[in-house]
XYZ file of C-alpha atoms in Angstrom:
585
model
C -13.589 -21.827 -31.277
C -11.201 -21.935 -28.074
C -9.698 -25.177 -26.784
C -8.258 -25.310 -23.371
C -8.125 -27.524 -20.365
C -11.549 -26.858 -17.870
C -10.239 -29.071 -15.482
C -9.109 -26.016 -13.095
C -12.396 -24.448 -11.671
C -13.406 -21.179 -11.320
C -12.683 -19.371 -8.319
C -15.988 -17.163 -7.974
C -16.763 -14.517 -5.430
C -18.071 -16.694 -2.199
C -14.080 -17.533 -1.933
C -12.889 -13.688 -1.902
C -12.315 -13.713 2.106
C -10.623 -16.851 2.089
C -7.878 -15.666 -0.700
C -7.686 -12.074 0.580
C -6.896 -13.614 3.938
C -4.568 -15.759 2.104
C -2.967 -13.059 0.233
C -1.719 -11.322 3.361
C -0.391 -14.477 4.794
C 1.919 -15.070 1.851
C 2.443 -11.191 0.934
C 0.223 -11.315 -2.456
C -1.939 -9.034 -4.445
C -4.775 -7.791 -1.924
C -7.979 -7.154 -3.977
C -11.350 -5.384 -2.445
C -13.851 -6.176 -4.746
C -16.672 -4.407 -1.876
C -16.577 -0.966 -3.377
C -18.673 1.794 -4.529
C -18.226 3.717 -7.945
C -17.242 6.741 -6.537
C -14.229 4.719 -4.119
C -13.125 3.721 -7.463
C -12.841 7.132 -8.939
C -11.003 8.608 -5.610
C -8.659 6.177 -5.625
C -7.767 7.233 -9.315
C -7.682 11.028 -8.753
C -5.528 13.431 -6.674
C -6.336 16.766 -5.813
C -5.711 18.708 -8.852
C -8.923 17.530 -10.413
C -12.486 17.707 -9.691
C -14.613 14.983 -10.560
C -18.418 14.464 -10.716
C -21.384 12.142 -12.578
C -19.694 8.949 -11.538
C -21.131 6.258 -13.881
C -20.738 2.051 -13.830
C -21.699 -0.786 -15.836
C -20.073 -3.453 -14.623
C -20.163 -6.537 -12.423
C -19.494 -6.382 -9.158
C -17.009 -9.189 -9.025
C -15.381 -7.208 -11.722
C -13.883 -4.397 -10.599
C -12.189 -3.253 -7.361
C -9.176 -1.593 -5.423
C -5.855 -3.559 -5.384
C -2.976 -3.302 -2.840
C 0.335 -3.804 -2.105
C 1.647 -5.120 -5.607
C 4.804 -3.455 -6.422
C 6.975 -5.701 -4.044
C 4.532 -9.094 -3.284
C 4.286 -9.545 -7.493
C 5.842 -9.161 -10.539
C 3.344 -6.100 -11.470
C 4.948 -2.689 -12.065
C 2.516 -0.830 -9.999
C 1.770 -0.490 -6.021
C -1.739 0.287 -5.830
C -4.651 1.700 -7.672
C -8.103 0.548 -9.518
C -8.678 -2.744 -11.432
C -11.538 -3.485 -14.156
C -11.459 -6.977 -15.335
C -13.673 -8.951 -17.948
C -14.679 -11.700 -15.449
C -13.599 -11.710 -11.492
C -11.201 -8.936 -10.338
C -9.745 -11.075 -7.407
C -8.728 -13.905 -10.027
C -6.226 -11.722 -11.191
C -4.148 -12.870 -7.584
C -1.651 -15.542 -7.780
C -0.116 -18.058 -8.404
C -0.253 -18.634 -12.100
C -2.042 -22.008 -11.987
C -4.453 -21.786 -14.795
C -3.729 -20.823 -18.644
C -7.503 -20.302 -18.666
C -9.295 -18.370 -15.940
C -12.230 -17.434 -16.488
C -14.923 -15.369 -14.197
C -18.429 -14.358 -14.365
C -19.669 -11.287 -16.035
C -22.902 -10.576 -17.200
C -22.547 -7.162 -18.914
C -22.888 -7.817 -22.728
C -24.236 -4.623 -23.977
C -22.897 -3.250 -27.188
C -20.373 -1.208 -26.802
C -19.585 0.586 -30.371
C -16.405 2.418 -28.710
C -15.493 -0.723 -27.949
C -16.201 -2.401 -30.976
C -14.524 0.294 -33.029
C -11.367 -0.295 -31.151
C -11.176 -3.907 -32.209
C -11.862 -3.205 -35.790
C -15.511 -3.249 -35.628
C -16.049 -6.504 -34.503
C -19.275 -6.310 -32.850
C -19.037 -9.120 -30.685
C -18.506 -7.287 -26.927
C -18.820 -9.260 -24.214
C -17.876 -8.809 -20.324
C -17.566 -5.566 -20.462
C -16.671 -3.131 -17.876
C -16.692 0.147 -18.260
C -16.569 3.363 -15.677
C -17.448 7.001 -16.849
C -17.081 10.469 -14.887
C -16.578 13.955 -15.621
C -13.640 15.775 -14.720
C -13.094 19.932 -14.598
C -9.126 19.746 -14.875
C -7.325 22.608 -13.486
C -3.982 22.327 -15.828
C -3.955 22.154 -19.435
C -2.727 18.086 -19.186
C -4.369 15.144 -17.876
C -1.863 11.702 -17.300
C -2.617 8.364 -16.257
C -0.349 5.272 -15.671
C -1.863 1.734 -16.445
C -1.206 -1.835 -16.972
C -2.817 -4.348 -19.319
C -3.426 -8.069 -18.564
C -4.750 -10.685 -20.239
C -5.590 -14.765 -20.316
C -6.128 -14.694 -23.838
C -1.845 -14.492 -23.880
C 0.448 -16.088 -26.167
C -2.296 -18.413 -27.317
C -4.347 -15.913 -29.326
C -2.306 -13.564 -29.948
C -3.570 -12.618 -33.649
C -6.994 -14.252 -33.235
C -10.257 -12.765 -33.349
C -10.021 -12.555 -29.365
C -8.436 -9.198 -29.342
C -9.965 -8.216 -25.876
C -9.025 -4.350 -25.901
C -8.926 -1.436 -23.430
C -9.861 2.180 -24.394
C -9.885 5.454 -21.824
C -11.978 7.453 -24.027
C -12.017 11.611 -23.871
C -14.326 13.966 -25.261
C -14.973 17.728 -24.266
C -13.877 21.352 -25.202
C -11.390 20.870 -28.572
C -11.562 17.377 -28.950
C -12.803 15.714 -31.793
C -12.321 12.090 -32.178
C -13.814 9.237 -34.177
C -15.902 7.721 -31.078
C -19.385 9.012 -29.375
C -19.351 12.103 -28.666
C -16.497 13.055 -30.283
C -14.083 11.570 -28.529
C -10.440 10.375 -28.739
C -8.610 6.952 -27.140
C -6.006 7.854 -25.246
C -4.523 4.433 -24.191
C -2.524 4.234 -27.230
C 0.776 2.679 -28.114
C 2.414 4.722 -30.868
C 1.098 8.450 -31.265
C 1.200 7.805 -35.415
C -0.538 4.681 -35.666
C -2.518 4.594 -32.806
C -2.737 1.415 -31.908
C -4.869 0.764 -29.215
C -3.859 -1.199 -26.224
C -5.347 -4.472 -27.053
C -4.189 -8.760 -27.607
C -3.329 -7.954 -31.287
C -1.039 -4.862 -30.815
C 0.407 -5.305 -27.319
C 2.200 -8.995 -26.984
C 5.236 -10.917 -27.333
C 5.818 -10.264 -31.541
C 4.876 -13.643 -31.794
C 1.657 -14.855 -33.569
C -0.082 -17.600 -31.323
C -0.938 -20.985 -31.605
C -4.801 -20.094 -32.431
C -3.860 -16.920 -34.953
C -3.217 -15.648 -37.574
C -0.567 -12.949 -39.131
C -3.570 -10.607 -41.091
C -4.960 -10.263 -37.632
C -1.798 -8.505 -36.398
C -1.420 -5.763 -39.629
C -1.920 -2.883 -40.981
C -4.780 -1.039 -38.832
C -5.720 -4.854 -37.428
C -2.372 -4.809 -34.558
C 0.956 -4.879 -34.648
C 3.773 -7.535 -33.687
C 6.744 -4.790 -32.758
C 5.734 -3.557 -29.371
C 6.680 -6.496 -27.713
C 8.981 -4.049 -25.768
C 6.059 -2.740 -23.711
C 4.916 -6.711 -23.078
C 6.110 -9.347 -19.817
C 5.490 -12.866 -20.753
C 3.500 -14.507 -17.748
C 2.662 -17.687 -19.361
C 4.510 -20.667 -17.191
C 2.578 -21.953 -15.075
C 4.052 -22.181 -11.299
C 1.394 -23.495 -8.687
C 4.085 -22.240 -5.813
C 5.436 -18.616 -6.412
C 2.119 -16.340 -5.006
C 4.092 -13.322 -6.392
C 3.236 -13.753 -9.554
C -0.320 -12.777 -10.696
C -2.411 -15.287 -12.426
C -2.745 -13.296 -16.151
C -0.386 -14.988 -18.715
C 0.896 -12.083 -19.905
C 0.841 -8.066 -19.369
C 1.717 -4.874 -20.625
C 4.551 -2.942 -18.842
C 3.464 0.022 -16.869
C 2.130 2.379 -19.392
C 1.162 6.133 -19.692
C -1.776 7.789 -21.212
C -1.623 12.053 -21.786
C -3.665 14.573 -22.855
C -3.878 17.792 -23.714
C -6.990 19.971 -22.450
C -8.530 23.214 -21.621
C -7.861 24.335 -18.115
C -10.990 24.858 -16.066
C -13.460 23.045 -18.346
C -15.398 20.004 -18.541
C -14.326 16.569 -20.044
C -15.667 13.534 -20.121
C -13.698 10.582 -19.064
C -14.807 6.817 -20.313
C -12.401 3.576 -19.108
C -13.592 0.834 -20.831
C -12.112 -2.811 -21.144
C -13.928 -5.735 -22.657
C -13.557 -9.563 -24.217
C -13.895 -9.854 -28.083
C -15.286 -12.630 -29.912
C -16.382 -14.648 -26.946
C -16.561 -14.664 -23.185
C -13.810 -16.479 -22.788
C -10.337 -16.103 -20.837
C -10.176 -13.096 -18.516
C -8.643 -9.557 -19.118
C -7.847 -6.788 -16.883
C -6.243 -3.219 -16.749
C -4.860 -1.777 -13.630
C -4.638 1.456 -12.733
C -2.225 3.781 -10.765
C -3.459 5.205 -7.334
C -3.697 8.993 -7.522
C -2.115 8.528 -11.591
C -4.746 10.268 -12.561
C -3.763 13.977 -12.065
C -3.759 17.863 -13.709
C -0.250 19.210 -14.267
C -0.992 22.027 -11.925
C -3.408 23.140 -8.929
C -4.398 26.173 -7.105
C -3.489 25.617 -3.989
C -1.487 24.169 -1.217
C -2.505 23.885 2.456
C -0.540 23.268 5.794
C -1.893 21.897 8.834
C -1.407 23.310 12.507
C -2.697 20.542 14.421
C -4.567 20.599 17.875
C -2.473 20.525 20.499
C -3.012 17.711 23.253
C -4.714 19.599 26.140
C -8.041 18.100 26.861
C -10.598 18.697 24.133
C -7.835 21.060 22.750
C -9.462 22.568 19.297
C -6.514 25.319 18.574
C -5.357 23.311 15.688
C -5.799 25.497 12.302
C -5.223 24.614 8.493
C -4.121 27.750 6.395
C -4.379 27.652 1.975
C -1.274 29.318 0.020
C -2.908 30.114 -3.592
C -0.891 29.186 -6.887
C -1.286 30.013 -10.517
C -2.006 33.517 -9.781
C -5.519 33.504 -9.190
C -5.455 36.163 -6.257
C -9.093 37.949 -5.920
C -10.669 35.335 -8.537
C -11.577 32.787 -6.427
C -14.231 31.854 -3.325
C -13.156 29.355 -0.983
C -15.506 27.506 1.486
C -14.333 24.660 4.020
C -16.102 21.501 4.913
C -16.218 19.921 8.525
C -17.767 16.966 9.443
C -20.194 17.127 6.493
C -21.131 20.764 7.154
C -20.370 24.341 5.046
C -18.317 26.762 7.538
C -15.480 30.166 7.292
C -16.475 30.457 3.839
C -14.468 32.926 2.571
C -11.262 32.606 4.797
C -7.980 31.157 3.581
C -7.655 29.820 7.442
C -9.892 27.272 9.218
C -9.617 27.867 13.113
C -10.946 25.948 15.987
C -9.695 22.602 14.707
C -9.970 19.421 16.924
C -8.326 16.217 16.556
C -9.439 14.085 14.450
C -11.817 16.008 12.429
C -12.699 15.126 9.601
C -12.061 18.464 7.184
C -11.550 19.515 3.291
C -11.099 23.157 1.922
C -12.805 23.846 -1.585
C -11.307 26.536 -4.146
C -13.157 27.316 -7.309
C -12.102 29.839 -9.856
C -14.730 32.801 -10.234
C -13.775 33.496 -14.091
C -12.397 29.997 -14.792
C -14.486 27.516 -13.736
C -12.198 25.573 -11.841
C -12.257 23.664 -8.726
C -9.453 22.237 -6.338
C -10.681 19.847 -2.691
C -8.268 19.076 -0.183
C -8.618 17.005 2.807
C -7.314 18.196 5.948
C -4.992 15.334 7.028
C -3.659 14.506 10.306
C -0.341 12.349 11.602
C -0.855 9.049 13.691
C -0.724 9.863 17.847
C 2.011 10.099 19.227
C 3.656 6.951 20.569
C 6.893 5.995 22.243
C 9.034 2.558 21.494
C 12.223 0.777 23.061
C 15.142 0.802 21.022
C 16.874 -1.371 23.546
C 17.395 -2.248 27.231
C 20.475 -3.468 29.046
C 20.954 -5.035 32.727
C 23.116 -3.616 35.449
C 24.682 -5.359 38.025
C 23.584 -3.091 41.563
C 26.537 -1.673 42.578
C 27.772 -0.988 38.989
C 25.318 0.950 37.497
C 26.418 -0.052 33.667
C 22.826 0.157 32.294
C 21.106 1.851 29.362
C 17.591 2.785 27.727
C 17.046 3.946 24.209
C 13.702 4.837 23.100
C 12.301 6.256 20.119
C 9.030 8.346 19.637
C 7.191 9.088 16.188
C 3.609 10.101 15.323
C 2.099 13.421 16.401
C 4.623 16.844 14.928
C 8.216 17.127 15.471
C 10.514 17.983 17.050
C 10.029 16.133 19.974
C 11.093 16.731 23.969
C 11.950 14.190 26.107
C 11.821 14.070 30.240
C 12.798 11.224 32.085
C 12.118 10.458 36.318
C 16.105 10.968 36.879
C 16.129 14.445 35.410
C 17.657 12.975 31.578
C 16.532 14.844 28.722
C 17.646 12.701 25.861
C 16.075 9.884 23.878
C 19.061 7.673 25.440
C 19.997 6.922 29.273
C 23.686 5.139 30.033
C 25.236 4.607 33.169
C 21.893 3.571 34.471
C 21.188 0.834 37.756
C 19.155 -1.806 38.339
C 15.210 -0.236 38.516
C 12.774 1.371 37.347
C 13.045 4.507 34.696
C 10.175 6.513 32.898
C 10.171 8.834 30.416
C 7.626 11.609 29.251
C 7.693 12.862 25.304
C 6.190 15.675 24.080
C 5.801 16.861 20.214
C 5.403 20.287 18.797
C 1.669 20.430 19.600
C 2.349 19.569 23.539
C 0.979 16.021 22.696
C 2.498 14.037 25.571
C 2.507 10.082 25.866
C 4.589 8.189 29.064
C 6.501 4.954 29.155
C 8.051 2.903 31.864
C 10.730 0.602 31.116
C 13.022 -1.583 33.645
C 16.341 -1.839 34.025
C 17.155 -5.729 34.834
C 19.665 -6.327 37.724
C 22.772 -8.614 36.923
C 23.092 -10.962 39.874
C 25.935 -11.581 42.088
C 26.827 -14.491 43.595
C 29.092 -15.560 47.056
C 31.320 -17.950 47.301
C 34.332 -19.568 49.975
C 37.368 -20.719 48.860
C 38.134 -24.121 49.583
C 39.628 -24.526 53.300
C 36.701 -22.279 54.493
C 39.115 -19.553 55.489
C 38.207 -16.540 53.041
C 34.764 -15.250 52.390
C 34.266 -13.308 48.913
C 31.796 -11.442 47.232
C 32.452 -11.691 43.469
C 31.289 -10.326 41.013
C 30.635 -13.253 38.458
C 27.452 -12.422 36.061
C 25.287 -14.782 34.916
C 26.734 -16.055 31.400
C 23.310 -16.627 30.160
C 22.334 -12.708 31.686
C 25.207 -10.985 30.102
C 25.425 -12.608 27.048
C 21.454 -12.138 26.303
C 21.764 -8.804 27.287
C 24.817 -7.923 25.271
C 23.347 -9.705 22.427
C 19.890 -7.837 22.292
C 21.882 -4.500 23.288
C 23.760 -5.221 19.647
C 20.458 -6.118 17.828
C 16.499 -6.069 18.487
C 15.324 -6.182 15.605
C 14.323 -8.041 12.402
C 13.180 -6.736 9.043
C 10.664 -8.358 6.868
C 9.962 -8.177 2.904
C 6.705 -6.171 1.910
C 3.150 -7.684 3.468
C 5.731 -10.776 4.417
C 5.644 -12.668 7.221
C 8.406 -15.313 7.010
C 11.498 -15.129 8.515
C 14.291 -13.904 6.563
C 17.306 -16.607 6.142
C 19.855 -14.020 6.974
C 18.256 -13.708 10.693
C 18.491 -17.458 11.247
C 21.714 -17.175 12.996
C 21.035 -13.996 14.870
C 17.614 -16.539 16.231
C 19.726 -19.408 16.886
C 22.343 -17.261 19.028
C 19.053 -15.794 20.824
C 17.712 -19.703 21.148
C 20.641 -21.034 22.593
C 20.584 -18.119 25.592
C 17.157 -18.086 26.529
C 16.789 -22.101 26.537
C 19.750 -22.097 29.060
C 17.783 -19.862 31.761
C 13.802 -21.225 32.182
C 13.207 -17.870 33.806
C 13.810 -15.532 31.068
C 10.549 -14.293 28.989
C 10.589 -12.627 25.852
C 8.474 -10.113 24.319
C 8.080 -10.916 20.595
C 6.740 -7.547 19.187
C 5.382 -7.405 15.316
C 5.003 -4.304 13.609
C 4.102 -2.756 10.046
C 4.066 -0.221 7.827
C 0.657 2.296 7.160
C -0.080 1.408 4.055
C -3.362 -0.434 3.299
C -6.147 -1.098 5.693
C -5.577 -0.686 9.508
C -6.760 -4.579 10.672
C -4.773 -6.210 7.655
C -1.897 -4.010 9.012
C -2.518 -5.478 12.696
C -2.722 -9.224 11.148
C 0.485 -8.869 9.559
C 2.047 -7.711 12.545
C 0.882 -10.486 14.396
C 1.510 -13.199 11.485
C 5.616 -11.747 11.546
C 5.407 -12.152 15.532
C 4.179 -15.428 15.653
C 6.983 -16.644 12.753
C 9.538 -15.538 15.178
C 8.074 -17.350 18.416
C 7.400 -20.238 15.992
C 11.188 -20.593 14.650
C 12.301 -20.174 18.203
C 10.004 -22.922 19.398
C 11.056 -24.678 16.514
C 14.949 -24.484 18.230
C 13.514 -26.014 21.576
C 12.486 -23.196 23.224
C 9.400 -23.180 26.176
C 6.615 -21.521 24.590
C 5.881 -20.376 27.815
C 9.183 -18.015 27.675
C 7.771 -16.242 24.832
C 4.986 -13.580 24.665
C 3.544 -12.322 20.955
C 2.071 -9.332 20.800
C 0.605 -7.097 17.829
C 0.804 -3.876 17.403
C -0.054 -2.875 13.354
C 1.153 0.191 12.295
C 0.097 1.782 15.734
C 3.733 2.356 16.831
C 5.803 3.433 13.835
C 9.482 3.401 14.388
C 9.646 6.637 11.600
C 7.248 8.630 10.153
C 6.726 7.338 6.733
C 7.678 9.543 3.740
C 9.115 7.307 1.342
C 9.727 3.772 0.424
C 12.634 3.702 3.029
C 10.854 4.681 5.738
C 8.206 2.055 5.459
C 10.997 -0.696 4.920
C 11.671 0.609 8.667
C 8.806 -0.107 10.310
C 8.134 -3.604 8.703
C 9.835 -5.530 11.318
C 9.848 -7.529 14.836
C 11.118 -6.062 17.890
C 12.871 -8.370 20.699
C 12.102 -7.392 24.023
C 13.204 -9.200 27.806
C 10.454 -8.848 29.900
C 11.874 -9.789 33.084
C-alpha cells in the first residue's frame, strides 16, 4: 500500500484556464487539454506519412498538446503530444507535490499493457491512442520523454507504471495482439521497456524491492537516460511537477515502404491508481525517412483580389509516371492530375495529395503561406531645423523577399540620414508587389535666444535641449530589449539601459514614449498577443517604478504581427521576442 502526504489537493480540470493563463505569465509549460484525436495525431506526424483510423480511450483531462517547453522547463523537448495517467495539465510546474494525482476513469484491461509490466494484470488509468499509418520510407522514428510521480519512491515496487508504442503490420511479428512489437525500448538485447523499474536513478526506492528491478523484471543501469526531479521547489515554474523523467528518447523501426501498420501508444499506472505518469511526445517526431515530393509556393501577388499565386510539386524517389496527384482547396477536389495548382488567392486554405499507383503510398502537403507584409522602426533621431542631422531606419519582414523600398524624398534604402525636422514616409514592396506604407516623424531639436548681459548683443545659439539630445542619442544607440522564451520580466542586464532612459524622460514632462511588445510565431496567435503585452507593460511598470508619469508612457501590443525577421531557426525567434522603445512626440 502507498503512503504519502494528501495534504496538497488535486488540481482538476475546472482550474485549466486559470494555470494556462498563469503559465504564460511566468513562461511555463502551456498545456491544451481541448483537443480532438485526430489534433493529437497531426501534431505527431509530418508529411512523409499518411495516417488514418484514429482511435482513443482515454480521459479527456488526460491527454493534450503541450507548448513552449524546451526553454520555460527543464524538459528536453519544445513541443508535441502528452498522454498522462491522471490530468495532463498537472504535469506544469512548480514541483510542489511528491504525489499528484488526477482523475482517470479508463480501467480496462489492457494485456499489452499488462505484458509489459510482467503480467501484472492490475491496469489502471490508462491512456492509450491507436492509428494506422501507410509509411512512405522503409523507417519510422519517434522522439519521447517519460515522466513519472511514482519517482524515487517506488522505484522497484509493484508500481511499475510503463509506456509501450506498439507496431504490428507487414513483417512484424511480435509477442503482443496482433503480432506486434514495443518499440519504446531501452536496450535493443534486453528489451526493456520504458517503464519505473527499468528507467530511474539505479537506486532501489524507499517502498521496493531489488527482485523487482532483475532479470526480465527492470533494470538499475540505465540511470544514464534518467533526470532526478524529486526536490520539491514551490518557486521555480520551470520545472515540471513529475519527480523524475527519462531523457529525450528515440524509438525506430524498420518497415515496408508503402504499406499499412498499425501504430498503438499506450501508457498506464500499475498496481494502483495512484501517483501520475506521463510520456511526451515530439511535434512532427513522428516521420518516414523519405517522401515523394517537395512543393514550392508562388504566392498571390497584392493587387486587389489578386489570385495569380501558384504552388508547383518536384517528385522524389523516382516515381515518375506511377503516381496520380489531386489538390485540395477549401475542402473541395480540383487540377487533379497537374503537378501545378494555378489561380491561387491569399489565404487559401490548400494541400496537394500524391499516391503511388503500384506502391500504395500516399504523401499530403499543405500549401503554406508567410505572415503580411509589415514595416517596423529601427530607430528615429531629432534634427535641429537648420541642421538637418536626422535619421530613419526601418525594417520590413513578412510577405516574399527581396524587398523595395520608396520613400516621399525620392530615398530608396531601408535607412534615411541627413534628414530635417518633419514628416517622412516610406512605401515597401516584396517580391509578390505586396505593398504596406508607414509614416514616421522626424522630431525638431529646439533652439533657444539669448542677450548677453549689458543688453548690447543679440544671439541665436544653437544650445539643444540636454534632455532632447541625450534621449535621442540614447534611443539612436539602443531601442530595444530582448526577453527569455514566453518571458515577460525584465532582464537584469537592461536595468541600467532603463534607468539611463528614466532619468531623461522624468526631466522633460512633455516627452511620451511608445512602449512596443512583441513575440515570436510560435504557439497560438492571442497567447502570442498577451505576451507581447505582458513584456510591454513590465517595461512601463519598471519605469514607473523609477518615478516616471504614467501618463508619458503608452503600451501597446502587437503579438507576432510585426516580426522583426522571418523566423527560420531558433535565432531568429530569439529576435523577435523583445520590446521596442519608441518617442512619440
Amino acid at each position: 500500500m502507498k503512503i504519502y502526504p494528501r495534504s496538497i489537493s488535486v488540481i482538476v480540470s475546472i482550474f485549466f484556464l486559470v494555470i494556462l493563463w498563469k503559465t504564460e505569465l511566468q513562461g511555463q509549460l502551456l498545456i491544451d487539454t481541448a483537443i480532438t484525436k485526430e489534433q493529437l495525431v497531426e501534431m505527431l506526424v509530418d508529411n512523409s506519412v499518411y495516417y488514418e483510423s484514429v482511435k482513443l480511450s482515454c480521459d479527456g483531462e488526460a491527454k493534450g498538446l503541450f507548448h513552449h517547453a524546451l526553454d520555460s522547463t527543464n524538459l528536453t523537448l519544445e513541443s508535441g503530444i502528452i498522454l498522462t495517467t491522471g490530468n495532463a495539465i498537472s504535469a506544469i510546474g512548480p514541483n510542489n507535490n511528491h504525489s499528484k494525482t488526477g482523475e482517470n476513469d479508463i480501467d480496462d484491461v489492457d494485456k499489452d499493457l499488462a505484458k509489459l509490466a510482467n503480467d501484472n494484470t492490475v491496469v489502471r488509468d490508462k491512456c492509450v491512442l491507436e492509428f494506422d499509418i501507410v509509411p512512405i520510407g522503409d523507417e519510422i522514428s519517434f522522439n519521447y520523454v517519460f515522466a513519472s510521480e511514482e519517482y524515487p519512491e517506488y522505484i522497484c515496487s509493484e508500481y511499475n507504471d510503463v509506456f509501450g508504442f506498439f507496431v504490428s503490420g507487414p513483417g512484424i511479428d511480435g509477442p503482443y495482439e496482433n503480432n506486434a512489437v514495443n518499440i519504446a525500448i531501452l536496450d535493443a538485447k534486453a528489451k526493456h521497456a520504458v517503464a519505473i523499474n527499468s528507467v530511474n536513478s539505479g537506486v532501489v526506492g524507499n517502498e521496493g524491492e531489488m527482485p523487482n528491478c532483475q532479470g526480465s523484471k527492470g533494470s538499475l543501469k540505465y540511470s544514464k537516460f534518467f533526470i532526478d526531479n524529486s526536490e520539491l521547489d514551490f518557486d521555480d515554474p520551470n520545472k515540471i511537477q513529475y519527480d523524475g523523467f527519462t531523457t529525450k528518447l528515440e524509438a525506430r523501426i524498420k518497415v515496408k515502404s508503402c504499406k499499412k501498420y498499425h501504430f498503438k501508444l499506450a501508457i498506464a499506472d500499475i498496481g494502483d491508481s495512484e501517483l501520475d505518469s506521463g510520456v511526451f511526445i515530439e511535434k512532427n517526431s513522428f516521420k518516414s525517412n523519405t517522401r515523394l515530393a517537395d512543393i514550392q509556393v508562388t504566392l498571390p501577388t497584392c493587387q486587389e483580389n489578386s489570385c495569380d499565386g501558384s504552388a508547383s510539386l518536384t517528385l522524389l524517389d523516382g516515381i515518375a509516371d506511377n503516381y496520380t496527384i489531386s489538390w485540395m482547396v477549401e475542402g473541395e477536389s480540383v487540377n487533379m492530375g497537374n503537378l501545378v495548382l494555378n489561380d491561387i488567392c491569399k489565404n487559401l486554405k490548400a494541400r496537394a495529395i500524391i499516391e503511388t499507383k503500384n506502391r500504395g503510398c500516399m504523401q499530403v502537403i499543405d500549401v503554406k503561406m508567410p505572415k503580411d507584409l509589415s514595416v517596423t522602426a529601427n530607430g528615429v533621431s531629432g534634427s535641429a531645423m537648420d541642421s538637418c542631422t536626422g535619421a530613419i531606419a526601418v525594417k520590413a519582414s513578412g510577405g516574399t523577399t527581396p524587398y523595395r523600398y520608396s520613400w516621399n524624398n525620392g530615398g530608396k534604402k531601408d535607412a534615411l540620414t541627413g534628414l530635417c525636422p518633419g514628416k517622412y514616409s516610406v512605401t515597401v514592396w516584396d517580391n509578390n508587389n505586396c505593398q504596406t506604407v508607414a509614416t514616421y516623424e522626424v522630431p525638431e531639436i529646439p533652439k533657444i535666444a539669448s542677450v548677453d548681459e549689458a543688453g548690447r548683443t543679440f544671439k541665436v545659439a544653437k544650445i539643444i535641449k540636454a534632455t532632447d539630445q541625450s534621449l535621442t542619442s540614447l534611443l539612436k544607440k539602443r531601442n530595444l530589449l530582448s526577453f527569455q522564451k514566453n518571458e515577460s520580466k525584465v532582464l537584469t542586464t537592461d536595468n541600467a539601459f532603463l534607468d539611463d532612459l528614466a532619468t531623461l524622460i522624468k526631466e522633460d514632462s512633455q516627452t511620451i514614449l511608445l512602449i512596443i511588445g512583441h513575440a515570436s510565431s510560435e504557439g497560438p496567435a492571442e497567447l502570442n498577443l498577451q505576451i507581447s503585452k505582458n513584456r510591454a507593460e513590465q517595461v512601463r511598470n519598471y519605469l514607473l517604478s523609477k518615478g516616471v508619469d504614467e501618463q508619458q508612457l503608452e503600451v501597446i501590443a502587437k503579438g507576432e504581427s510585426e516580426l522583426l525577421v522571418e523566423e527560420e531557426s531558433e535565432a531568429d525567434r530569439i529576435k523577435n521576442r523583445r520590446v521596442e522603445i519608441q518617442r512619440k512626440n
